[in-house]
Coordinates of C-alpha atoms and ligand atoms in Angstrom, one line a residue:
X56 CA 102.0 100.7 42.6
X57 CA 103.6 97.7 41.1
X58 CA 106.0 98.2 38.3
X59 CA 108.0 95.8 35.9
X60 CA 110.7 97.1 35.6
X61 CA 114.1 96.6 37.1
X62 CA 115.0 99.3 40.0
X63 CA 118.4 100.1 42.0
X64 CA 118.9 98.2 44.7
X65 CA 118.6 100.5 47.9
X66 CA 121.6 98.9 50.3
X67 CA 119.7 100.3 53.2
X68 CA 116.3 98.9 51.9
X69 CA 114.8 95.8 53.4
X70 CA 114.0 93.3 50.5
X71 CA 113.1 89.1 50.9
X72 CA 115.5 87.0 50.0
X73 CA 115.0 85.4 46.9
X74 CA 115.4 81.8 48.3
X75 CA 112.2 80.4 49.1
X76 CA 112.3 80.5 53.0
X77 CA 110.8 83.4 53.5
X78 CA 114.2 85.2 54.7
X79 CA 115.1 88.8 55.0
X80 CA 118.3 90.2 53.6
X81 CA 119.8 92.2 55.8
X82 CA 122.7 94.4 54.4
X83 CA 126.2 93.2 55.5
X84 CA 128.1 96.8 57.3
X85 CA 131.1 98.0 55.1
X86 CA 130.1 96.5 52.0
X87 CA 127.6 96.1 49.0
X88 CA 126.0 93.0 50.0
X89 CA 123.2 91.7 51.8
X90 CA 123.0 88.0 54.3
X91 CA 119.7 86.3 54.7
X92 CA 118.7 85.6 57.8
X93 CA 117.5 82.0 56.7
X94 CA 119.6 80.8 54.3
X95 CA 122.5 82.5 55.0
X96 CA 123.3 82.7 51.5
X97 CA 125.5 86.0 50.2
X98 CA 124.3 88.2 47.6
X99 CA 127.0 91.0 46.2
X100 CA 125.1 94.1 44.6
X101 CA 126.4 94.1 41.0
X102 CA 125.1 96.1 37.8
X103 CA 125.5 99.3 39.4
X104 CA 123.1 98.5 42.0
X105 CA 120.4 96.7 39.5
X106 CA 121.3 93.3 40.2
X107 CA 122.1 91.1 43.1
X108 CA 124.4 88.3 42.7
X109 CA 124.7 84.9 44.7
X110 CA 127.5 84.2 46.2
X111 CA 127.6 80.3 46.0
X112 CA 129.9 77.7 46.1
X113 CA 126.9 74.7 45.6
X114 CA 126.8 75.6 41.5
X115 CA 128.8 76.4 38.6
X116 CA 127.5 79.0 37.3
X117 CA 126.3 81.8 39.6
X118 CA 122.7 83.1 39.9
X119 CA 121.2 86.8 39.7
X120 CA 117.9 88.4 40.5
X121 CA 116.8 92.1 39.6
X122 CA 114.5 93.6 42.1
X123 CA 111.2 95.0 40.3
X124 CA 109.8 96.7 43.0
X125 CA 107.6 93.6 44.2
X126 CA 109.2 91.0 43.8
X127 CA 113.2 89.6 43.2
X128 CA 113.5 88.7 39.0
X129 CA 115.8 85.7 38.0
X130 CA 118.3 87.1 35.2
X131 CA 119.4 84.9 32.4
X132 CA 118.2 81.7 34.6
X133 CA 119.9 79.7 31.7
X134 CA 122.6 81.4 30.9
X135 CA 125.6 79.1 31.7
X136 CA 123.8 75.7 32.4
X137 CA 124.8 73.5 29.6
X138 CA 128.0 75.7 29.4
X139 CA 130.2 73.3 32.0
X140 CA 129.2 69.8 30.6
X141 CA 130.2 71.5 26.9
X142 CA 133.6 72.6 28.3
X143 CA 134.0 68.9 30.4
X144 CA 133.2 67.5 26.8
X145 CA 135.5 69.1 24.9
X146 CA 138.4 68.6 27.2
X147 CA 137.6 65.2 27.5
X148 CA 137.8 65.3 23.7
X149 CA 140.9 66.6 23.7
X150 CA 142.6 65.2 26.4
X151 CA 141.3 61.7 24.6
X152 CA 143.0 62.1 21.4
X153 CA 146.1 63.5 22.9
X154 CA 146.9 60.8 25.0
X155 CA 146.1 58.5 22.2
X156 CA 148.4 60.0 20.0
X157 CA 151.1 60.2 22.8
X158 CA 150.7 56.9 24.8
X159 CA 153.5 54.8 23.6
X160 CA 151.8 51.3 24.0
X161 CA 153.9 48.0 25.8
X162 CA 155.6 45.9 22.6
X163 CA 153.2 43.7 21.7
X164 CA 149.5 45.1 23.1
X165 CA 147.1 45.6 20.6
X166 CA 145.3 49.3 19.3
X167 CA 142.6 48.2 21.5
X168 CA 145.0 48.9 24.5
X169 CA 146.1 52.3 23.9
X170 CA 142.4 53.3 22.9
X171 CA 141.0 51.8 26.8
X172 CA 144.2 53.5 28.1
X173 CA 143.6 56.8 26.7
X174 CA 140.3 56.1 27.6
X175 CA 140.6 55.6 31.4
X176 CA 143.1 58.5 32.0
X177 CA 140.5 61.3 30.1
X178 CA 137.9 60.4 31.9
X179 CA 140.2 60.1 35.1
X180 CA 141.5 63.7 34.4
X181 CA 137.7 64.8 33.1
X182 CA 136.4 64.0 36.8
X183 CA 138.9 65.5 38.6
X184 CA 138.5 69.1 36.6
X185 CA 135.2 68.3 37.0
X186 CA 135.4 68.2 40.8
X187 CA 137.2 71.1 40.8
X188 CA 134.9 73.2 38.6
X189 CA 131.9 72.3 41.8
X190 CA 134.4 73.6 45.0
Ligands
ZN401 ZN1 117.5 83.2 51.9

């Protein structure tokens, strides 16, 4: 019998992984997560045991499956995706007309200089957040 809806997550059941390598997850001792035996990817059982979490360090946002009793469910496969590049943007914003409003410019340079200053530095600063944000 194959249902549709979402069901607890057994820690001692024996469930595919949802990556699509045809691994098993195997429950990790002492704790509420399963390994795959193929990926070796991490999933924490969250949602009071509806909902299993990857642990990932390869994307900003993290991803979750519900387990309907066949098969593993993606939850919310969107939720989060354009949320870093909005964040990125607006501090890049930000830190833009900060340091334009702060950067004292030489005697004698133009606008034009502060504007490529600020500029350069934002998106200097942007990247590196940026960077950090994928670790
Ligand atoms: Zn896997």
């Amino acid at each position: 019998m194959q249902t549709q809806k979402p069901q607890k997550i057994d820690l001692n059941g024996d469930y595919p992984c949802p990556c699509r390598r045809r691994g098993r997850l195997t429950p990790i001792a002492l704790t509420d997560a399963f390994g795959c035996n193929r990926c070796q990817q991490i999933f924490v059982v969250q949602d009071s045991g509806h909902t299993i979490e990857q642990l990932s360090t390869n994307y900003p946002y993290k991803r979750a499956w519900r387990w309907n009793g066949h098969q593993w469910m993606v939850v919310n496969p969107s939720l989060g995706k354009g949320y870093v590049p909005l964040t990125l943007l607006i501090t890049f914003a930000l830190v833009f007309l900060l340091l334009l409003t702060t950067l004292s410019a030489p005697v004698g340079s133009q606008v034009a200089f502060r504007v490529v200053a600020a500029l350069v530095l934002s998106v200097m600063l942007v990247s590196m957040l940026w960077l950090a944000c994928r670790r």
